[in-house]
PDB file of C-alpha atoms in Angstrom:
ATOM      1  CA  MET A   1      -1.412   1.748 -15.762  1.00 70.00           C
ATOM      2  CA  ASP A   2      -2.218  -1.531 -17.421  1.00 76.00           C
ATOM      3  CA  ILE A   3      -3.717  -4.551 -15.634  1.00 78.00           C
ATOM      4  CA  SER A   4      -0.385  -6.346 -15.278  1.00 77.00           C
ATOM      5  CA  ASP A   5       1.286  -3.323 -13.663  1.00 83.00           C
ATOM      6  CA  SER A   6      -1.751  -2.797 -11.459  1.00 90.00           C
ATOM      7  CA  ASN A   7      -1.624  -6.390 -10.224  1.00 93.00           C
ATOM      8  CA  GLU A   8       2.112  -6.104  -9.600  1.00 96.00           C
ATOM      9  CA  ALA A   9       1.622  -2.860  -7.645  1.00 96.00           C
ATOM     10  CA  ILE A  10      -1.151  -4.461  -5.588  1.00 96.00           C
ATOM     11  CA  ASN A  11       1.018  -7.493  -4.821  1.00 96.00           C
ATOM     12  CA  ALA A  12       3.985  -5.302  -3.872  1.00 97.00           C
ATOM     13  CA  THR A  13       1.756  -3.260  -1.560  1.00 97.00           C
ATOM     14  CA  ILE A  14       0.323  -6.388   0.069  1.00 96.00           C
ATOM     15  CA  LYS A  15       3.866  -7.642   0.764  1.00 96.00           C
ATOM     16  CA  ILE A  16       4.769  -4.357   2.446  1.00 97.00           C
ATOM     17  CA  LEU A  17       1.558  -4.323   4.485  1.00 96.00           C
ATOM     18  CA  ASP A  18       2.204  -7.904   5.528  1.00 95.00           C
ATOM     19  CA  ARG A  19       5.675  -6.990   6.840  1.00 95.00           C
ATOM     20  CA  TYR A  20       3.967  -4.463   9.119  1.00 94.00           C
ATOM     21  CA  GLY A  21       1.344  -6.948  10.281  1.00 93.00           C
ATOM     22  CA  ILE A  22      -1.478  -5.103   8.559  1.00 94.00           C
ATOM     23  CA  LYS A  23      -4.126  -7.703   7.853  1.00 90.00           C
ATOM     24  CA  ASN A  24      -7.264  -5.512   7.776  1.00 91.00           C
ATOM     25  CA  SER A  25      -8.477  -1.923   7.759  1.00 91.00           C
ATOM     26  CA  GLY A  26      -8.416  -1.804  11.571  1.00 92.00           C
ATOM     27  CA  ASP A  27      -4.685  -2.510  11.545  1.00 93.00           C
ATOM     28  CA  TRP A  28      -4.204   0.182   8.891  1.00 93.00           C
ATOM     29  CA  TYR A  29      -6.051   2.863  10.844  1.00 91.00           C
ATOM     30  CA  ASN A  30      -4.615   1.935  14.256  1.00 94.00           C
ATOM     31  CA  GLN A  31      -0.913   2.203  13.533  1.00 93.00           C
ATOM     32  CA  ASP A  32       1.095   4.686  15.563  1.00 93.00           C
ATOM     33  CA  GLU A  33       2.639   7.787  14.004  1.00 94.00           C
ATOM     34  CA  GLU A  34       6.174   6.392  13.785  1.00 95.00           C
ATOM     35  CA  GLU A  35       5.066   3.116  12.200  1.00 94.00           C
ATOM     36  CA  GLY A  36       2.793   5.004   9.800  1.00 93.00           C
ATOM     37  CA  ALA A  37       5.658   7.232   8.662  1.00 96.00           C
ATOM     38  CA  GLU A  38       7.935   4.231   8.122  1.00 97.00           C
ATOM     39  CA  LEU A  39       5.198   2.376   6.240  1.00 96.00           C
ATOM     40  CA  TYR A  40       4.549   5.433   4.067  1.00 95.00           C
ATOM     41  CA  GLU A  41       8.240   5.655   3.135  1.00 97.00           C
ATOM     42  CA  ASN A  42       8.360   1.947   2.280  1.00 97.00           C
ATOM     43  CA  ILE A  43       5.237   2.162   0.125  1.00 97.00           C
ATOM     44  CA  LYS A  44       6.581   5.286  -1.564  1.00 96.00           C
ATOM     45  CA  ALA A  45       9.938   3.663  -2.363  1.00 97.00           C
ATOM     46  CA  GLY A  46       8.619   0.178  -3.105  1.00 96.00           C
ATOM     47  CA  VAL A  47       5.443   0.940  -5.017  1.00 97.00           C
ATOM     48  CA  VAL A  48       4.780   4.607  -5.828  1.00 97.00           C
ATOM     49  CA  GLU A  49       8.196   5.283  -7.349  1.00 96.00           C
ATOM     50  CA  VAL A  50       8.608   1.848  -8.950  1.00 96.00           C
ATOM     51  CA  TYR A  51       5.241   1.978 -10.736  1.00 95.00           C
ATOM     52  CA  ASP A  52       5.202   5.777 -11.180  1.00 95.00           C
ATOM     53  CA  LEU A  53       1.894   6.205  -9.353  1.00 96.00           C
ATOM     54  CA  ASP A  54       0.255   9.441  -8.309  1.00 95.00           C
ATOM     55  CA  ASP A  55      -1.434   9.845  -4.916  1.00 92.00           C
ATOM     56  CA  ASN A  56      -4.877   9.002  -6.276  1.00 94.00           C
ATOM     57  CA  GLU A  57      -3.693   5.770  -7.874  1.00 95.00           C
ATOM     58  CA  MET A  58      -1.929   4.703  -4.672  1.00 96.00           C
ATOM     59  CA  ASN A  59      -4.991   5.568  -2.589  1.00 94.00           C
ATOM     60  CA  ASP A  60      -7.122   3.474  -4.940  1.00 94.00           C
ATOM     61  CA  ILE A  61      -4.776   0.522  -4.483  1.00 95.00           C
ATOM     62  CA  ILE A  62      -4.813   0.868  -0.686  1.00 94.00           C
ATOM     63  CA  ASP A  63      -8.613   1.119  -0.703  1.00 93.00           C
ATOM     64  CA  GLU A  64      -8.925  -1.933  -2.944  1.00 92.00           C
ATOM     65  CA  ILE A  65      -6.628  -3.959  -0.732  1.00 94.00           C
ATOM     66  CA  LEU A  66      -8.298  -2.963   2.528  1.00 92.00           C
ATOM     67  CA  ASN A  67     -11.853  -3.301   1.246  1.00 89.00           C
ATOM     68  CA  GLU A  68     -11.635  -6.318  -1.034  1.00 84.00           C
ATOM     69  CA  ILE A  69      -8.493  -8.330  -0.474  1.00 70.00           C
ATOM     70  CA  LEU A  70      -7.682  -8.216   3.232  1.00 60.00           C
TER      71      LEU A  70
END
């Protein structure tokens, strides 16, 4: 994935996280099972499939967002 696509995927993920009120890693790890499943489906449809990411790439994006951006 090139830098432009990576930045777009990061921005798309941040928008989804924002809709769920996830502002930090604590919010990410403290979501209930139902919310987590819904969030997963939204990230899958809105980021993973759009940018053709594998699980490792998506995990890297989530880690980057939680550790550096939020």
